[in-house]
Amino acid sequence: MVSVQDQIVLITGASSGIGEACARVFAQAGAKLLLVARRQERLNQLADELSKDASSLHLLPLDVCDRSSVELAFSNLPSAWSSVDILVNNAGLSRGLNKLHEGSFQDWEEMIDTNIKGLLYLTRLIVPGMVSRGRGHIVNLGSTAGHQTYPGGNVYCATKAAVRVISEGLKQDLLGTPVRVSSVDPGLVETEFSNVRFRGDTERAKKVYQGLTPLTPADVADVVFFCVTRPLHVNISEVLLMPTDQAGSMLFNRQA
Ligand code: NDP
Ligand code: 8X3
């Protein structure tokens, strides 16, 4: 097993859900954390809770869609933080569940800009350093939605299919280097995801998980941690994980 002690782990979307759970797991294992999200107060709260000193935790409050902010933040990173060992590309969101022909351009752009372009910006900035140092691991958060489309999922599912293909392409392009790439693709995980999708309609969001036992963010963080801690000659390319109460994007065991 590979130790993450003192490894620099950059996690996007660390202010909530799966990203926050990843921060906890890696903190517990002694990693140095670079945490990215837009909501600085949420990052501050998490930092207080993890009670790490400034040499082992650094916050980067930024919008991954804003390429110039991302570039500026990385060019201004203190040198002690610039050699990222593990990149967890987790920031992402869905907006709406409309039929494609009735969808909102703004929702589409937000999902494409965050889930695809944001992930690409971080990857393009960080992976060259991994290649030149001869070490590194990128974990991209895909989804069952990238494997099976569901009604109303259209553009969100397309962004997650793109993540799956980007992970595969990146692995191909990194063949011959020691840098590893994993795609972790969960089914239903109870986080703020559905609340964001339905723009704060908590009743509708709760119904997504009603009558079944969803995955927890910690379940997914465990899998991310498992991927990066395998021996260096092992690359877990893709993990598709679902609650026991789920057997596909549209197939659930719900108790009334
Ligand atoms: P949450 O809504 O709980 O967390 C999403 C995180 O992404 C937040 O920390 C949010 O922070 C961050 N984020 C969103 N947009 C941006 C942005 N433009 N710039 C920086 N950070 C951003 O959802 P989850 O934890 O569930 O989602 C995490 C990932 O997991 C996503 O990629 C999602 O698609 C994927 N996923 C989720 C599943 C689920 O059922 N929940 C299942 C499969 C995959 P902030 O708002 O502070 O910027
Ligand atoms: C999140 C899972 O099924 O809500 O990617 O799209 S789903």
mmCIF file of C-alpha atoms and ligand atoms in Angstrom:
data_model
loop_
_atom_site.group_PDB
_atom_site.id
_atom_site.type_symbol
_atom_site.label_atom_id
_atom_site.label_comp_id
_atom_site.label_asym_id
_atom_site.label_seq_id
_atom_site.Cartn_x
_atom_site.Cartn_y
_atom_site.Cartn_z
ATOM 1 C CA MET A 1 0.000 0.000 0.000
ATOM 2 C CA VAL A 2 1.263 3.493 -0.884
ATOM 3 C CA SER A 3 1.322 6.004 1.967
ATOM 4 C CA VAL A 4 -0.162 9.467 1.429
ATOM 5 C CA GLN A 5 1.682 10.883 4.447
ATOM 6 C CA ASP A 6 2.959 14.371 3.486
ATOM 7 C CA GLN A 7 1.718 13.952 -0.095
ATOM 8 C CA ILE A 8 0.103 17.087 -1.521
ATOM 9 C CA VAL A 9 -3.509 16.279 -2.386
ATOM 10 C CA LEU A 10 -5.555 18.851 -4.297
ATOM 11 C CA ILE A 11 -9.305 18.305 -3.965
ATOM 12 C CA THR A 12 -11.777 20.414 -5.923
ATOM 13 C CA GLY A 13 -15.280 20.812 -4.527
ATOM 14 C CA ALA A 14 -14.035 20.329 -0.968
ATOM 15 C CA SER A 15 -16.703 22.523 0.632
ATOM 16 C CA SER A 16 -19.386 19.816 0.582
ATOM 17 C CA GLY A 17 -20.310 16.193 -0.005
ATOM 18 C CA ILE A 18 -17.813 13.840 -1.601
ATOM 19 C CA GLY A 19 -14.977 16.390 -1.803
ATOM 20 C CA GLU A 20 -15.338 17.253 1.876
ATOM 21 C CA ALA A 21 -15.342 13.548 2.777
ATOM 22 C CA CYS A 22 -12.189 13.040 0.686
ATOM 23 C CA ALA A 23 -10.537 15.904 2.593
ATOM 24 C CA ARG A 24 -11.328 14.157 5.885
ATOM 25 C CA VAL A 25 -9.979 10.779 4.744
ATOM 26 C CA PHE A 26 -6.750 12.226 3.357
ATOM 27 C CA ALA A 27 -6.294 14.486 6.400
ATOM 28 C CA GLN A 28 -6.622 11.468 8.669
ATOM 29 C CA ALA A 29 -3.920 9.699 6.664
ATOM 30 C CA GLY A 30 -1.461 12.579 7.101
ATOM 31 C CA ALA A 31 -1.689 14.156 3.641
ATOM 32 C CA LYS A 32 -1.167 17.858 2.972
ATOM 33 C CA LEU A 33 -4.393 19.312 1.635
ATOM 34 C CA LEU A 34 -4.995 21.944 -1.030
ATOM 35 C CA LEU A 35 -8.728 22.545 -0.921
ATOM 36 C CA VAL A 36 -10.650 24.268 -3.723
ATOM 37 C CA ALA A 37 -14.272 25.527 -3.813
ATOM 38 C CA ARG A 38 -16.112 28.809 -4.255
ATOM 39 C CA ARG A 39 -17.593 29.065 -0.735
ATOM 40 C CA GLN A 40 -14.686 30.277 1.345
ATOM 41 C CA GLU A 41 -16.621 30.196 4.640
ATOM 42 C CA ARG A 42 -17.341 26.493 4.158
ATOM 43 C CA LEU A 43 -13.675 25.830 3.444
ATOM 44 C CA ASN A 44 -12.736 27.825 6.558
ATOM 45 C CA GLN A 45 -15.128 25.730 8.680
ATOM 46 C CA LEU A 46 -13.655 22.513 7.352
ATOM 47 C CA ALA A 47 -10.111 23.788 7.904
ATOM 48 C CA ASP A 48 -10.982 24.655 11.537
ATOM 49 C CA GLU A 49 -12.424 21.207 12.039
ATOM 50 C CA LEU A 50 -9.442 19.415 10.537
ATOM 51 C CA SER A 51 -7.185 21.587 12.721
ATOM 52 C CA LYS A 52 -4.145 21.300 10.526
ATOM 53 C CA ASP A 53 -1.415 23.905 10.572
ATOM 54 C CA ALA A 54 -0.619 26.158 7.623
ATOM 55 C CA SER A 55 2.088 23.803 6.418
ATOM 56 C CA SER A 56 -0.388 20.980 5.948
ATOM 57 C CA LEU A 57 -3.524 22.760 4.756
ATOM 58 C CA HIS A 58 -3.954 25.521 2.178
ATOM 59 C CA LEU A 59 -7.256 26.898 0.925
ATOM 60 C CA LEU A 60 -7.872 28.036 -2.634
ATOM 61 C CA PRO A 61 -11.286 29.675 -2.804
ATOM 62 C CA LEU A 62 -11.987 29.849 -6.527
ATOM 63 C CA ASP A 63 -14.395 29.031 -9.312
ATOM 64 C CA VAL A 64 -12.963 26.200 -11.424
ATOM 65 C CA CYS A 65 -14.876 27.535 -14.448
ATOM 66 C CA ASP A 66 -12.921 30.776 -14.406
ATOM 67 C CA ARG A 67 -9.762 29.822 -16.259
ATOM 68 C CA SER A 68 -7.857 33.046 -15.601
ATOM 69 C CA SER A 69 -8.590 32.832 -11.831
ATOM 70 C CA VAL A 70 -7.481 29.221 -11.802
ATOM 71 C CA GLU A 71 -4.258 30.093 -13.665
ATOM 72 C CA LEU A 72 -3.578 33.069 -11.397
ATOM 73 C CA ALA A 73 -4.190 31.053 -8.226
ATOM 74 C CA PHE A 74 -1.757 28.389 -9.374
ATOM 75 C CA SER A 75 0.901 30.806 -10.506
ATOM 76 C CA ASN A 76 0.717 32.465 -7.060
ATOM 77 C CA LEU A 77 0.866 29.223 -5.081
ATOM 78 C CA PRO A 78 3.640 29.194 -2.471
ATOM 79 C CA SER A 79 6.419 26.947 -3.776
ATOM 80 C CA ALA A 80 5.865 24.486 -0.907
ATOM 81 C CA TRP A 81 2.424 23.769 -2.399
ATOM 82 C CA SER A 82 3.181 23.687 -6.102
ATOM 83 C CA SER A 83 4.134 20.008 -6.480
ATOM 84 C CA VAL A 84 0.742 18.341 -6.349
ATOM 85 C CA ASP A 85 0.977 14.554 -5.960
ATOM 86 C CA ILE A 86 -2.725 13.678 -6.124
ATOM 87 C CA LEU A 87 -5.427 15.616 -7.948
ATOM 88 C CA VAL A 88 -9.039 14.782 -7.089
ATOM 89 C CA ASN A 89 -11.178 16.417 -9.778
ATOM 90 C CA ASN A 90 -14.455 16.321 -7.883
ATOM 91 C CA ALA A 91 -16.096 19.771 -8.282
ATOM 92 C CA GLY A 92 -19.268 19.325 -10.249
ATOM 93 C CA LEU A 93 -22.976 19.868 -10.338
ATOM 94 C CA SER A 94 -26.226 19.222 -12.125
ATOM 95 C CA ARG A 95 -28.863 21.822 -12.884
ATOM 96 C CA GLY A 96 -32.445 20.851 -13.598
ATOM 97 C CA LEU A 97 -34.024 17.677 -14.911
ATOM 98 C CA ASN A 98 -35.682 19.093 -18.014
ATOM 99 C CA LYS A 99 -36.310 17.432 -21.327
ATOM 100 C CA LEU A 100 -33.489 18.388 -23.685
ATOM 101 C CA HIS A 101 -35.768 20.332 -26.038
ATOM 102 C CA GLU A 102 -37.059 22.342 -23.079
ATOM 103 C CA GLY A 103 -33.707 22.817 -21.333
ATOM 104 C CA SER A 104 -32.048 26.033 -20.236
ATOM 105 C CA PHE A 105 -28.926 27.280 -22.043
ATOM 106 C CA GLN A 106 -27.667 28.718 -18.775
ATOM 107 C CA ASP A 107 -28.006 25.361 -16.970
ATOM 108 C CA TRP A 108 -26.212 23.569 -19.797
ATOM 109 C CA GLU A 109 -23.370 26.059 -19.804
ATOM 110 C CA GLU A 110 -22.940 25.844 -16.043
ATOM 111 C CA MET A 111 -22.735 22.032 -16.125
ATOM 112 C CA ILE A 112 -20.409 21.931 -19.139
ATOM 113 C CA ASP A 113 -18.180 24.713 -17.766
ATOM 114 C CA THR A 114 -17.875 23.098 -14.330
ATOM 115 C CA ASN A 115 -17.927 19.366 -14.990
ATOM 116 C CA ILE A 116 -15.873 19.340 -18.186
ATOM 117 C CA LYS A 117 -13.988 22.599 -18.649
ATOM 118 C CA GLY A 118 -13.128 23.100 -14.958
ATOM 119 C CA LEU A 119 -11.812 19.549 -14.755
ATOM 120 C CA LEU A 120 -9.764 20.115 -17.912
ATOM 121 C CA TYR A 121 -8.257 23.392 -16.636
ATOM 122 C CA LEU A 122 -7.041 21.781 -13.400
ATOM 123 C CA THR A 123 -5.744 18.759 -15.282
ATOM 124 C CA ARG A 124 -3.845 20.863 -17.813
ATOM 125 C CA LEU A 125 -2.234 22.969 -15.078
ATOM 126 C CA ILE A 126 -1.250 20.187 -12.714
ATOM 127 C CA VAL A 127 -0.432 17.095 -14.757
ATOM 128 C CA PRO A 128 2.706 18.478 -16.506
ATOM 129 C CA GLY A 129 4.380 18.817 -13.084
ATOM 130 C CA MET A 130 3.430 15.224 -12.252
ATOM 131 C CA VAL A 131 4.969 14.035 -15.511
ATOM 132 C CA SER A 132 8.195 15.979 -14.993
ATOM 133 C CA ARG A 133 8.530 14.794 -11.367
ATOM 134 C CA GLY A 134 7.720 11.211 -12.405
ATOM 135 C CA ARG A 135 4.926 10.739 -9.860
ATOM 136 C CA GLY A 136 1.253 11.522 -9.530
ATOM 137 C CA HIS A 137 -2.322 10.320 -9.578
ATOM 138 C CA ILE A 138 -5.450 11.949 -10.976
ATOM 139 C CA VAL A 139 -8.847 10.787 -9.710
ATOM 140 C CA ASN A 140 -11.823 12.088 -11.670
ATOM 141 C CA LEU A 141 -15.339 11.903 -10.253
ATOM 142 C CA GLY A 142 -17.553 10.484 -12.954
ATOM 143 C CA SER A 143 -20.972 8.947 -12.309
ATOM 144 C CA THR A 144 -23.304 6.114 -13.221
ATOM 145 C CA ALA A 145 -24.847 8.961 -15.263
ATOM 146 C CA GLY A 146 -21.808 8.748 -17.550
ATOM 147 C CA HIS A 147 -22.598 5.101 -18.263
ATOM 148 C CA GLN A 148 -26.394 5.205 -18.572
ATOM 149 C CA THR A 149 -28.490 8.214 -19.547
ATOM 150 C CA TYR A 150 -31.824 8.799 -17.809
ATOM 151 C CA PRO A 151 -34.796 10.951 -18.863
ATOM 152 C CA GLY A 152 -34.089 14.612 -18.127
ATOM 153 C CA GLY A 153 -30.444 13.793 -17.395
ATOM 154 C CA ASN A 154 -29.331 14.567 -20.969
ATOM 155 C CA VAL A 155 -26.645 17.275 -20.581
ATOM 156 C CA TYR A 156 -25.566 16.267 -17.049
ATOM 157 C CA CYS A 157 -25.157 12.665 -18.260
ATOM 158 C CA ALA A 158 -23.220 13.952 -21.284
ATOM 159 C CA THR A 159 -20.799 15.816 -19.015
ATOM 160 C CA LYS A 160 -20.187 12.658 -16.979
ATOM 161 C CA ALA A 161 -19.746 10.575 -20.146
ATOM 162 C CA ALA A 162 -17.183 13.212 -21.132
ATOM 163 C CA VAL A 163 -15.401 12.753 -17.793
ATOM 164 C CA ARG A 164 -15.217 9.005 -18.437
ATOM 165 C CA VAL A 165 -13.755 9.559 -21.907
ATOM 166 C CA ILE A 166 -11.340 12.240 -20.671
ATOM 167 C CA SER A 167 -10.088 9.847 -17.978
ATOM 168 C CA GLU A 168 -9.539 7.148 -20.579
ATOM 169 C CA GLY A 169 -7.801 9.558 -22.963
ATOM 170 C CA LEU A 170 -5.603 10.966 -20.215
ATOM 171 C CA LYS A 171 -4.533 7.459 -19.188
ATOM 172 C CA GLN A 172 -3.630 6.698 -22.808
ATOM 173 C CA ASP A 173 -1.644 9.925 -23.120
ATOM 174 C CA LEU A 174 0.205 9.218 -19.858
ATOM 175 C CA LEU A 175 1.145 5.670 -20.839
ATOM 176 C CA GLY A 176 4.908 5.402 -20.445
ATOM 177 C CA THR A 177 4.901 7.694 -17.405
ATOM 178 C CA PRO A 178 4.301 6.533 -13.822
ATOM 179 C CA VAL A 179 1.306 8.876 -13.487
ATOM 180 C CA ARG A 180 -1.930 7.040 -12.724
ATOM 181 C CA VAL A 181 -5.534 7.954 -13.637
ATOM 182 C CA SER A 182 -8.705 6.648 -12.028
ATOM 183 C CA SER A 183 -12.352 7.372 -12.672
ATOM 184 C CA VAL A 184 -14.592 6.862 -9.640
ATOM 185 C CA ASP A 185 -18.198 6.647 -10.817
ATOM 186 C CA PRO A 186 -20.853 6.536 -8.078
ATOM 187 C CA GLY A 187 -24.604 6.090 -8.229
ATOM 188 C CA LEU A 188 -26.848 7.899 -5.733
ATOM 189 C CA VAL A 189 -24.880 9.620 -2.976
ATOM 190 C CA GLU A 190 -26.789 11.785 -0.520
ATOM 191 C CA THR A 191 -25.079 15.193 -0.572
ATOM 192 C CA GLU A 192 -26.111 18.720 -1.583
ATOM 193 C CA PHE A 193 -26.139 17.482 -5.188
ATOM 194 C CA SER A 194 -29.934 17.211 -5.614
ATOM 195 C CA ASN A 195 -30.528 20.402 -3.672
ATOM 196 C CA VAL A 196 -28.244 22.178 -6.143
ATOM 197 C CA ARG A 197 -29.913 20.416 -9.085
ATOM 198 C CA PHE A 198 -33.371 21.580 -7.914
ATOM 199 C CA ARG A 199 -32.118 25.027 -6.828
ATOM 200 C CA GLY A 200 -32.919 24.720 -3.136
ATOM 201 C CA ASP A 201 -36.185 22.741 -3.453
ATOM 202 C CA THR A 202 -35.282 20.520 -0.499
ATOM 203 C CA GLU A 203 -38.525 18.524 -0.604
ATOM 204 C CA ARG A 204 -37.872 17.485 -4.193
ATOM 205 C CA ALA A 205 -34.218 16.806 -3.393
ATOM 206 C CA LYS A 206 -35.122 14.556 -0.445
ATOM 207 C CA LYS A 207 -37.404 12.445 -2.679
ATOM 208 C CA VAL A 208 -34.384 11.374 -4.762
ATOM 209 C CA TYR A 209 -33.122 9.325 -1.784
ATOM 210 C CA GLN A 210 -36.490 8.449 -0.258
ATOM 211 C CA GLY A 211 -37.183 4.811 0.597
ATOM 212 C CA LEU A 212 -33.677 3.569 -0.131
ATOM 213 C CA THR A 213 -30.261 3.655 1.483
ATOM 214 C CA PRO A 214 -28.008 5.832 -0.675
ATOM 215 C CA LEU A 215 -24.225 5.885 -0.611
ATOM 216 C CA THR A 216 -22.669 8.329 1.823
ATOM 217 C CA PRO A 217 -19.907 10.754 0.804
ATOM 218 C CA ALA A 218 -17.589 8.729 3.073
ATOM 219 C CA ASP A 219 -18.332 5.565 1.050
ATOM 220 C CA VAL A 220 -17.066 7.307 -2.072
ATOM 221 C CA ALA A 221 -14.074 8.873 -0.315
ATOM 222 C CA ASP A 222 -13.057 5.355 0.798
ATOM 223 C CA VAL A 223 -12.964 4.256 -2.831
ATOM 224 C CA VAL A 224 -10.936 7.313 -3.895
ATOM 225 C CA PHE A 225 -8.496 6.571 -1.071
ATOM 226 C CA PHE A 226 -8.335 2.894 -2.060
ATOM 227 C CA CYS A 227 -7.433 3.831 -5.653
ATOM 228 C CA VAL A 228 -4.532 6.102 -4.700
ATOM 229 C CA THR A 229 -3.105 3.807 -2.044
ATOM 230 C CA ARG A 230 -2.649 0.743 -4.287
ATOM 231 C CA PRO A 231 0.940 -0.237 -5.042
ATOM 232 C CA LEU A 232 2.469 1.992 -7.733
ATOM 233 C CA HIS A 233 2.310 -0.702 -10.439
ATOM 234 C CA VAL A 234 -1.499 -0.944 -9.995
ATOM 235 C CA ASN A 235 -3.811 1.520 -11.721
ATOM 236 C CA ILE A 236 -7.488 1.225 -10.826
ATOM 237 C CA SER A 237 -8.881 2.639 -14.078
ATOM 238 C CA GLU A 238 -12.559 2.775 -13.253
ATOM 239 C CA VAL A 239 -14.785 1.991 -10.298
ATOM 240 C CA LEU A 240 -18.555 1.922 -10.736
ATOM 241 C CA LEU A 241 -20.186 1.858 -7.301
ATOM 242 C CA MET A 242 -23.842 1.979 -6.384
ATOM 243 C CA PRO A 243 -25.952 1.579 -3.297
ATOM 244 C CA THR A 244 -27.141 -1.994 -2.806
ATOM 245 C CA ASP A 245 -30.612 -0.517 -3.438
ATOM 246 C CA GLN A 246 -29.600 0.588 -6.953
ATOM 247 C CA ALA A 247 -28.922 -1.536 -10.029
ATOM 248 C CA GLY A 248 -28.724 1.102 -12.767
ATOM 249 C CA SER A 249 -29.383 4.790 -13.436
ATOM 250 C CA MET A 250 -33.141 4.131 -13.353
ATOM 251 C CA LEU A 251 -33.408 0.963 -11.293
ATOM 252 C CA PHE A 252 -33.992 1.322 -7.558
ATOM 253 C CA ASN A 253 -35.301 -0.773 -4.693
ATOM 254 C CA ARG A 254 -37.478 1.752 -2.865
ATOM 255 C CA GLN A 255 -39.566 0.882 0.164
ATOM 256 C CA ALA A 256 -42.808 2.854 0.068
HETATM 257 P P1 NDP B 1 -22.165 18.670 -3.570
HETATM 258 O O1 NDP B 1 -23.115 19.640 -4.167
HETATM 259 O O2 NDP B 1 -22.378 18.262 -2.164
HETATM 260 O O3 NDP B 1 -20.660 19.184 -3.743
HETATM 261 C C1 NDP B 1 -20.226 19.774 -4.936
HETATM 262 C C2 NDP B 1 -18.913 20.485 -4.690
HETATM 263 O O4 NDP B 1 -18.454 21.052 -5.923
HETATM 264 C C3 NDP B 1 -19.069 21.621 -3.691
HETATM 265 O O5 NDP B 1 -17.955 21.624 -2.829
HETATM 266 C C4 NDP B 1 -19.043 22.860 -4.569
HETATM 267 O O6 NDP B 1 -18.465 23.945 -3.850
HETATM 268 C C5 NDP B 1 -18.110 22.404 -5.689
HETATM 269 N N1 NDP B 1 -18.252 23.197 -6.892
HETATM 270 C C6 NDP B 1 -19.348 23.272 -7.691
HETATM 271 N N2 NDP B 1 -19.122 24.150 -8.685
HETATM 272 C C7 NDP B 1 -17.864 24.643 -8.492
HETATM 273 C C8 NDP B 1 -17.086 25.601 -9.166
HETATM 274 N N3 NDP B 1 -17.536 26.244 -10.254
HETATM 275 N N4 NDP B 1 -15.844 25.884 -8.698
HETATM 276 C C9 NDP B 1 -15.375 25.246 -7.588
HETATM 277 N N5 NDP B 1 -16.076 24.323 -6.914
HETATM 278 C C10 NDP B 1 -17.313 24.035 -7.357
HETATM 279 O O7 NDP B 1 -22.221 17.387 -4.533
HETATM 280 P P2 NDP B 1 -21.426 15.998 -4.515
HETATM 281 O O8 NDP B 1 -20.445 15.935 -3.430
HETATM 282 O O9 NDP B 1 -22.445 14.944 -4.631
HETATM 283 O O10 NDP B 1 -20.696 16.103 -5.929
HETATM 284 C C11 NDP B 1 -19.295 15.947 -6.100
HETATM 285 C C12 NDP B 1 -19.036 15.288 -7.441
HETATM 286 O O11 NDP B 1 -19.570 13.980 -7.430
HETATM 287 C C13 NDP B 1 -19.668 15.991 -8.630
HETATM 288 O O12 NDP B 1 -18.747 15.976 -9.707
HETATM 289 C C14 NDP B 1 -20.882 15.128 -8.967
HETATM 290 O O13 NDP B 1 -21.236 15.222 -10.311
HETATM 291 C C15 NDP B 1 -20.324 13.766 -8.612
HETATM 292 N N6 NDP B 1 -21.320 12.733 -8.343
HETATM 293 C C16 NDP B 1 -22.287 12.907 -7.385
HETATM 294 C C17 NDP B 1 -23.219 11.905 -7.147
HETATM 295 C C18 NDP B 1 -24.343 12.061 -6.177
HETATM 296 O O14 NDP B 1 -25.312 11.277 -6.244
HETATM 297 N N7 NDP B 1 -24.275 13.003 -5.249
HETATM 298 C C19 NDP B 1 -23.144 10.631 -7.868
HETATM 299 C C20 NDP B 1 -22.115 10.574 -8.862
HETATM 300 C C21 NDP B 1 -21.225 11.573 -9.052
HETATM 301 P P3 NDP B 1 -18.907 25.475 -3.931
HETATM 302 O O15 NDP B 1 -20.378 25.522 -4.188
HETATM 303 O O16 NDP B 1 -18.487 26.002 -2.586
HETATM 304 O O17 NDP B 1 -18.084 26.032 -5.046
HETATM 305 C C1 8X3 B 2 -25.183 11.749 -9.747
HETATM 306 C C2 8X3 B 2 -26.000 10.502 -9.772
HETATM 307 O O1 8X3 B 2 -28.071 9.480 -10.861
HETATM 308 O O2 8X3 B 2 -28.331 11.623 -9.736
HETATM 309 O O3 8X3 B 2 -24.245 11.749 -10.767
HETATM 310 O O4 8X3 B 2 -27.190 11.483 -11.850
HETATM 311 S S1 8X3 B 2 -27.459 10.800 -10.615
#
